mmCIF file of C-alpha atoms in Angstrom:
data_model
loop_
_atom_site.group_PDB
_atom_site.id
_atom_site.type_symbol
_atom_site.label_atom_id
_atom_site.label_comp_id
_atom_site.label_asym_id
_atom_site.label_seq_id
_atom_site.Cartn_x
_atom_site.Cartn_y
_atom_site.Cartn_z
ATOM 1 C CA MET G 1 101.744 112.923 91.440
ATOM 2 C CA GLY G 2 102.641 115.673 88.995
ATOM 3 C CA VAL G 3 102.898 119.312 89.951
ATOM 4 C CA GLN G 4 100.289 120.395 87.387
ATOM 5 C CA GLY G 5 96.941 121.252 88.907
ATOM 6 C CA ASN G 6 98.380 121.599 92.411
ATOM 7 C CA THR G 7 98.156 125.026 94.040
ATOM 8 C CA LEU G 8 101.821 124.750 94.987
ATOM 9 C CA GLY G 9 102.867 123.737 91.479
ATOM 10 C CA ALA G 10 104.671 126.983 90.613
ATOM 11 C CA CYS G 11 106.822 126.756 93.729
ATOM 12 C CA TYR G 12 107.827 123.158 93.040
ATOM 13 C CA THR G 13 108.582 123.970 89.415
ATOM 14 C CA VAL G 14 110.846 126.889 90.347
ATOM 15 C CA LEU G 15 112.827 124.602 92.655
ATOM 16 C CA GLY G 16 113.258 121.987 89.927
ATOM 17 C CA PHE G 17 110.743 119.332 90.979
ATOM 18 C CA LYS G 18 108.907 117.274 88.402
ATOM 19 C CA SER G 19 106.465 115.869 90.969
ATOM 20 C CA ILE G 20 105.603 116.399 94.627
ATOM 21 C CA PRO G 21 108.057 114.653 96.985
ATOM 22 C CA PHE G 22 106.268 114.869 100.313
ATOM 23 C CA SER G 23 102.563 114.458 99.664
ATOM 24 C CA ILE G 24 100.778 112.719 102.559
ATOM 25 C CA THR G 25 98.663 110.790 100.034
ATOM 26 C CA PRO G 26 100.043 107.220 99.780
ATOM 27 C CA ASP G 27 101.851 107.112 96.426
ATOM 28 C CA THR G 28 103.176 103.695 95.434
ATOM 29 C CA ALA G 29 105.579 105.313 92.966
ATOM 30 C CA LEU G 30 107.423 106.847 95.929
ATOM 31 C CA ALA G 31 107.371 103.826 98.230
ATOM 32 C CA PHE G 32 110.533 103.820 100.326
ATOM 33 C CA PRO G 33 112.426 100.501 100.140
ATOM 34 C CA GLY G 34 113.446 100.508 103.793
ATOM 35 C CA ASP G 35 114.124 97.122 105.363
ATOM 36 C CA GLN G 36 110.998 96.963 107.516
ATOM 37 C CA TYR G 37 108.734 98.004 104.645
ATOM 38 C CA VAL G 38 110.242 95.522 102.226
ATOM 39 C CA ARG G 39 109.959 92.788 104.841
ATOM 40 C CA ALA G 40 106.320 93.619 105.612
ATOM 41 C CA TYR G 41 105.466 93.732 101.912
ATOM 42 C CA HIS G 42 106.999 90.324 101.201
ATOM 43 C CA GLN G 43 105.377 88.756 104.257
ATOM 44 C CA LEU G 44 101.926 90.044 103.283
ATOM 45 C CA HIS G 45 102.479 88.999 99.679
ATOM 46 C CA TYR G 46 103.333 85.489 100.808
ATOM 47 C CA ALA G 47 100.223 85.364 103.010
ATOM 48 C CA SER G 48 98.019 86.596 100.176
ATOM 49 C CA MET G 49 99.259 83.902 97.827
ATOM 50 C CA ASN G 50 99.149 81.026 100.314
ATOM 51 C CA GLY G 51 95.853 81.234 102.162
ATOM 52 C CA SER G 52 97.347 82.585 105.370
ATOM 53 C CA LEU G 53 96.077 85.009 107.989
ATOM 54 C CA ALA G 54 98.391 87.991 108.385
ATOM 55 C CA VAL G 55 98.352 91.044 110.642
ATOM 56 C CA LEU G 56 100.094 94.359 109.980
ATOM 57 C CA SER G 57 99.982 96.803 112.869
ATOM 58 C CA ALA G 58 101.495 100.238 113.399
ATOM 59 C CA GLU G 59 100.833 103.574 115.007
ATOM 60 C CA ILE G 60 99.199 106.322 112.957
ATOM 61 C CA GLY G 61 101.272 107.650 110.069
ATOM 62 C CA LEU G 62 103.884 104.892 109.825
ATOM 63 C CA GLY G 63 102.960 103.740 106.320
ATOM 64 C CA LYS G 64 100.552 100.808 106.699
ATOM 65 C CA THR G 65 98.279 101.915 103.864
ATOM 66 C CA LEU G 66 101.166 102.449 101.459
ATOM 67 C CA VAL G 67 102.445 98.914 102.107
ATOM 68 C CA VAL G 68 98.954 97.549 101.423
ATOM 69 C CA ARG G 69 98.574 99.545 98.212
ATOM 70 C CA CYS G 70 101.933 98.294 96.996
ATOM 71 C CA LEU G 71 100.775 94.770 97.798
ATOM 72 C CA ILE G 72 97.472 95.096 95.910
ATOM 73 C CA ARG G 73 99.209 96.624 92.919
ATOM 74 C CA ALA G 74 101.708 93.749 92.746
ATOM 75 C CA LEU G 75 99.337 90.798 93.147
ATOM 76 C CA PRO G 76 98.858 88.797 89.934
ATOM 77 C CA ALA G 77 95.675 89.020 87.891
ATOM 78 C CA ASN G 78 94.341 85.693 89.138
ATOM 79 C CA VAL G 79 94.115 87.024 92.704
ATOM 80 C CA LYS G 80 90.736 88.544 93.549
ATOM 81 C CA VAL G 81 91.035 91.183 96.286
ATOM 82 C CA ALA G 82 88.298 92.400 98.604
ATOM 83 C CA TYR G 83 89.763 95.596 100.075
ATOM 84 C CA VAL G 84 87.481 96.607 102.940
ATOM 85 C CA LEU G 85 87.882 100.267 103.902
ATOM 86 C CA ASN G 86 84.915 100.492 106.273
ATOM 87 C CA PRO G 87 85.689 98.439 109.385
ATOM 88 C CA LEU G 88 82.493 99.529 111.147
ATOM 89 C CA LEU G 89 80.381 97.100 109.143
ATOM 90 C CA GLY G 90 78.496 94.443 111.078
ATOM 91 C CA GLY G 91 79.000 90.789 110.259
ATOM 92 C CA GLU G 92 76.243 90.592 107.628
ATOM 93 C CA ALA G 93 77.225 93.876 105.993
ATOM 94 C CA LEU G 94 80.849 92.727 105.918
ATOM 95 C CA LEU G 95 79.862 89.542 104.094
ATOM 96 C CA ARG G 96 77.905 91.618 101.595
ATOM 97 C CA GLU G 97 80.888 93.914 101.023
ATOM 98 C CA ILE G 98 83.279 91.003 100.472
ATOM 99 C CA TYR G 99 80.854 89.286 98.103
ATOM 100 C CA SER G 100 80.478 92.487 96.101
ATOM 101 C CA GLU G 101 84.258 92.954 95.862
ATOM 102 C CA PHE G 102 84.742 89.381 94.640
ATOM 103 C CA ASN G 103 81.815 89.819 92.236
ATOM 104 C CA GLY G 104 83.239 92.765 90.327
ATOM 105 C CA GLY G 105 81.336 95.323 92.377
ATOM 106 C CA ALA G 106 77.917 93.740 91.872
ATOM 107 C CA ALA G 107 75.853 93.341 95.041
ATOM 108 C CA PRO G 108 74.337 89.994 96.072
ATOM 109 C CA PRO G 109 70.932 89.207 94.514
ATOM 110 C CA ALA G 110 67.959 90.758 96.287
ATOM 111 C CA GLY G 111 66.445 88.655 99.052
ATOM 112 C CA THR G 112 69.572 86.594 99.697
ATOM 113 C CA ASP G 113 70.652 88.153 102.998
ATOM 114 C CA SER G 114 69.700 85.024 104.900
ATOM 115 C CA ASN G 115 72.231 82.900 103.034
ATOM 116 C CA LEU G 116 74.969 85.427 102.275
ATOM 117 C CA ASN G 117 77.630 83.197 103.762
ATOM 118 C CA GLN G 118 76.587 80.316 101.496
ATOM 119 C CA LEU G 119 76.591 82.586 98.442
ATOM 120 C CA LEU G 120 80.052 83.865 99.293
ATOM 121 C CA VAL G 121 81.396 80.348 99.796
ATOM 122 C CA GLN G 122 79.956 79.332 96.423
ATOM 123 C CA LYS G 123 81.555 82.376 94.783
ATOM 124 C CA ILE G 124 84.961 81.514 96.288
ATOM 125 C CA LEU G 125 84.666 77.843 95.331
ATOM 126 C CA GLN G 126 83.668 78.780 91.794
ATOM 127 C CA GLY G 127 86.609 81.147 91.522
ATOM 128 C CA ALA G 128 89.024 78.572 92.906
ATOM 129 C CA GLY G 129 87.826 76.131 90.260
ATOM 130 C CA GLN G 130 88.809 78.698 87.634
ATOM 131 C CA GLY G 131 92.289 79.130 89.106
ATOM 132 C CA HIS G 132 91.585 82.239 91.158
ATOM 133 C CA LYS G 133 92.907 83.012 94.610
ATOM 134 C CA HIS G 134 90.981 85.193 97.049
ATOM 135 C CA VAL G 135 92.276 87.611 99.659
ATOM 136 C CA VAL G 136 90.352 89.853 102.044
ATOM 137 C CA ILE G 137 92.253 92.928 103.243
ATOM 138 C CA VAL G 138 90.668 94.965 106.028
ATOM 139 C CA ASP G 139 92.095 98.417 106.722
ATOM 140 C CA GLU G 140 91.544 100.069 110.127
ATOM 141 C CA ALA G 141 90.898 96.547 111.409
ATOM 142 C CA HIS G 142 91.330 97.670 115.026
ATOM 143 C CA ARG G 143 87.780 99.022 114.723
ATOM 144 C CA LEU G 144 86.205 95.716 113.719
ATOM 145 C CA SER G 145 83.465 94.409 115.994
ATOM 146 C CA ALA G 146 83.628 90.975 117.600
ATOM 147 C CA ASP G 147 80.834 89.906 115.233
ATOM 148 C CA ALA G 148 82.827 90.960 112.171
ATOM 149 C CA LEU G 149 85.979 89.251 113.440
ATOM 150 C CA GLU G 150 84.022 86.027 113.950
ATOM 151 C CA VAL G 151 82.771 86.262 110.351
ATOM 152 C CA LEU G 152 86.364 86.541 109.167
ATOM 153 C CA ARG G 153 87.432 83.611 111.331
ATOM 154 C CA LEU G 154 84.738 81.418 109.804
ATOM 155 C CA LEU G 155 85.803 82.455 106.315
ATOM 156 C CA SER G 156 89.352 81.399 107.143
ATOM 157 C CA ASN G 157 88.010 77.853 107.596
ATOM 158 C CA LEU G 158 87.480 77.509 103.848
ATOM 159 C CA GLU G 159 89.885 74.940 102.495
ATOM 160 C CA THR G 160 90.306 71.868 100.380
ATOM 161 C CA GLU G 161 92.394 68.831 101.262
ATOM 162 C CA HIS G 162 95.436 70.587 99.839
ATOM 163 C CA THR G 163 95.060 74.337 100.266
ATOM 164 C CA LYS G 164 93.309 77.231 101.971
ATOM 165 C CA LEU G 165 90.789 78.976 99.738
ATOM 166 C CA ILE G 166 90.984 82.453 101.212
ATOM 167 C CA SER G 167 93.695 84.673 102.676
ATOM 168 C CA LEU G 168 93.050 87.344 105.304
ATOM 169 C CA VAL G 169 95.117 90.458 105.943
ATOM 170 C CA LEU G 170 94.178 92.621 108.931
ATOM 171 C CA VAL G 171 95.732 96.082 109.012
ATOM 172 C CA GLY G 172 95.351 98.411 111.953
ATOM 173 C CA GLN G 173 96.688 100.410 114.854
ATOM 174 C CA PRO G 174 98.175 98.736 117.961
ATOM 175 C CA GLU G 175 94.675 98.465 119.446
ATOM 176 C CA LEU G 176 94.227 95.585 117.007
ATOM 177 C CA GLU G 177 96.932 93.682 118.897
ATOM 178 C CA LYS G 178 95.054 94.235 122.148
ATOM 179 C CA THR G 179 91.809 92.999 120.617
ATOM 180 C CA LEU G 180 93.443 89.883 119.213
ATOM 181 C CA GLY G 181 95.096 89.299 122.582
ATOM 182 C CA MET G 182 91.734 88.887 124.303
ATOM 183 C CA ARG G 183 90.843 85.390 125.464
ATOM 184 C CA SER G 184 87.693 85.423 123.336
ATOM 185 C CA MET G 185 89.848 85.993 120.245
ATOM 186 C CA ARG G 186 91.995 82.922 120.820
ATOM 187 C CA PRO G 187 90.394 80.873 117.982
ATOM 188 C CA LEU G 188 91.258 83.649 115.527
ATOM 189 C CA ARG G 189 94.630 84.548 117.065
ATOM 190 C CA GLU G 190 95.931 80.998 116.762
ATOM 191 C CA ARG G 191 95.363 81.132 113.013
ATOM 192 C CA ILE G 192 97.721 84.099 112.543
ATOM 193 C CA ALA G 193 100.664 82.900 110.488
ATOM 194 C CA ILE G 194 102.344 86.277 109.923
ATOM 195 C CA TRP G 195 102.469 89.245 112.271
ATOM 196 C CA GLN G 196 104.341 92.382 111.255
ATOM 197 C CA ARG G 197 104.602 95.664 113.136
ATOM 198 C CA LEU G 198 106.042 98.844 111.650
ATOM 199 C CA GLN G 199 108.218 101.074 113.824
ATOM 200 C CA PRO G 200 109.190 104.763 113.533
ATOM 201 C CA MET G 201 112.225 105.374 111.364
ATOM 202 C CA SER G 202 115.677 105.689 112.849
ATOM 203 C CA ARG G 203 117.720 108.805 112.133
ATOM 204 C CA VAL G 204 119.567 106.959 109.349
ATOM 205 C CA GLU G 205 116.306 105.683 107.828
ATOM 206 C CA CYS G 206 114.763 109.148 108.001
ATOM 207 C CA ALA G 207 117.658 110.650 106.053
ATOM 208 C CA ALA G 208 117.505 107.832 103.489
ATOM 209 C CA TYR G 209 113.736 108.316 103.165
ATOM 210 C CA VAL G 210 114.096 112.037 102.433
ATOM 211 C CA ARG G 211 116.874 111.488 99.912
ATOM 212 C CA HIS G 212 114.881 108.737 98.210
ATOM 213 C CA ARG G 213 111.830 110.962 97.826
ATOM 214 C CA ILE G 214 113.860 113.843 96.420
ATOM 215 C CA ALA G 215 115.773 111.567 94.033
ATOM 216 C CA GLN G 216 112.479 110.219 92.679
ATOM 217 C CA THR G 217 110.868 113.628 92.153
ATOM 218 C CA HIS G 218 113.577 116.192 91.395
ATOM 219 C CA SER G 219 114.663 116.845 87.840
ATOM 220 C CA ASP G 220 118.419 117.194 88.407
ATOM 221 C CA GLY G 221 119.065 116.234 92.033
ATOM 222 C CA GLN G 222 120.345 119.678 92.896
ATOM 223 C CA PHE G 223 118.138 120.034 95.945
ATOM 224 C CA GLY G 224 118.501 118.713 99.447
ATOM 225 C CA PHE G 225 118.539 118.987 103.223
ATOM 226 C CA THR G 226 121.699 119.772 105.146
ATOM 227 C CA ASP G 227 122.880 117.125 107.604
ATOM 228 C CA ALA G 228 121.748 119.349 110.457
ATOM 229 C CA ALA G 229 118.335 119.743 108.810
ATOM 230 C CA LEU G 230 117.949 115.978 108.511
ATOM 231 C CA ALA G 231 118.869 115.526 112.168
ATOM 232 C CA SER G 232 116.352 118.194 113.149
ATOM 233 C CA LEU G 233 113.691 116.607 110.941
ATOM 234 C CA HIS G 234 114.076 113.269 112.667
ATOM 235 C CA TRP G 235 114.082 114.841 116.117
ATOM 236 C CA ARG G 236 110.930 116.897 115.552
ATOM 237 C CA THR G 237 108.944 114.171 113.738
ATOM 238 C CA LYS G 238 110.124 111.201 115.855
ATOM 239 C CA GLY G 239 110.709 109.301 112.613
ATOM 240 C CA VAL G 240 107.021 109.132 111.616
ATOM 241 C CA PRO G 241 106.739 109.239 107.784
ATOM 242 C CA ARG G 242 103.486 111.212 107.698
ATOM 243 C CA ARG G 243 105.023 113.878 109.927
ATOM 244 C CA ILE G 244 108.182 113.885 107.824
ATOM 245 C CA ASN G 245 106.050 114.548 104.751
ATOM 246 C CA LEU G 246 104.166 117.391 106.413
ATOM 247 C CA VAL G 247 107.315 119.126 107.629
ATOM 248 C CA GLY G 248 109.125 118.428 104.361
ATOM 249 C CA GLU G 249 106.368 120.122 102.381
ATOM 250 C CA ARG G 250 106.410 123.214 104.613
ATOM 251 C CA ALA G 251 110.201 123.383 104.485
ATOM 252 C CA ILE G 252 110.096 123.346 100.684
ATOM 253 C CA LEU G 253 107.733 126.336 100.765
ATOM 254 C CA LEU G 254 110.224 128.166 102.958
ATOM 255 C CA ALA G 255 113.018 127.287 100.533
ATOM 256 C CA CYS G 256 110.922 128.660 97.695
ATOM 257 C CA ALA G 257 110.318 131.913 99.566
ATOM 258 C CA GLN G 258 114.048 132.253 100.229
ATOM 259 C CA LYS G 259 114.938 131.249 96.656
ATOM 260 C CA THR G 260 117.266 128.453 97.707
ATOM 261 C CA ARG G 261 117.582 124.769 96.915
ATOM 262 C CA ARG G 262 119.117 123.922 100.269
ATOM 263 C CA ILE G 263 116.921 123.301 103.311
ATOM 264 C CA THR G 264 118.593 124.235 106.568
ATOM 265 C CA TRP G 265 118.109 123.309 110.211
ATOM 266 C CA GLY G 266 116.280 126.581 110.822
ATOM 267 C CA MET G 267 113.775 125.938 108.013
ATOM 268 C CA VAL G 268 112.930 122.499 109.404
ATOM 269 C CA TRP G 269 112.537 123.905 112.906
ATOM 270 C CA GLU G 270 110.253 126.684 111.685
ATOM 271 C CA ALA G 271 108.228 124.291 109.532
ATOM 272 C CA SER G 272 107.766 121.756 112.321
ATOM 273 C CA ASN G 273 106.597 124.425 114.758
ATOM 274 C CA GLU G 274 103.328 124.552 112.803
ATOM 275 C CA PHE G 275 102.535 120.993 113.916
ATOM 276 C CA SER G 276 104.221 120.692 117.314
ATOM 277 C CA LYS G 277 101.045 121.250 119.337
ATOM 278 C CA ALA G 278 99.100 118.619 117.365
ATOM 279 C CA TRP G 279 101.865 116.052 117.893
ATOM 280 C CA LYS G 280 102.127 116.379 121.664
#
């Protein structure tokens, strides 16, 4: 994301940035290649290409959406993706959304609600015959109803003698794990081939994350956090990337006001105080 058009652009430019390092908007160009993120990405990529059911869970702000966006961006052209962003859909509405995504955005024909499942199966079979793979990715999946989860389970039944015809990726907060752990969810749970959970960053990972973001966005690299500032950043944010981004952005504003390219412990502490109440 370039600095042009952003209200903070002048400040970033003065400090030598060519783009914004700590935006909370998931930016695949700034994806941090930490071990757990690389592992989750490769596991989900494998699931998407091999007809598997995969689950990615994490607390708020740990980077689930960025992993998914990196995945979608990297999938080959023959993979059709239905990326469902509204988990509150009922079973029928979910089928309609998936059909539309696989159909280039076009909704099912009028009057076909009664046989949506059949239409979707035909669409997937037709695509498979043309060499296409199909993957359904549901974000905020912890909010899916039992009806919607049953629809997804039935879709996962689609297969030929040699291969599964559809992959499923469920992405959500830890509540998703609780839902899938229910006895009634056993038929779906037993189909899960890959289960990844993201954790908060360690102090070492936090420092590497900050340095990575600055290296990717600064014009000459002559900007940074002191070791004490990095330690403070990890302590105040508990290693949560979204929090790191919020505090990092505020700290850069303080550096701009003080006309320095070095962020100190005090700047991080002052910046994080703006969010401390919300994070308790």
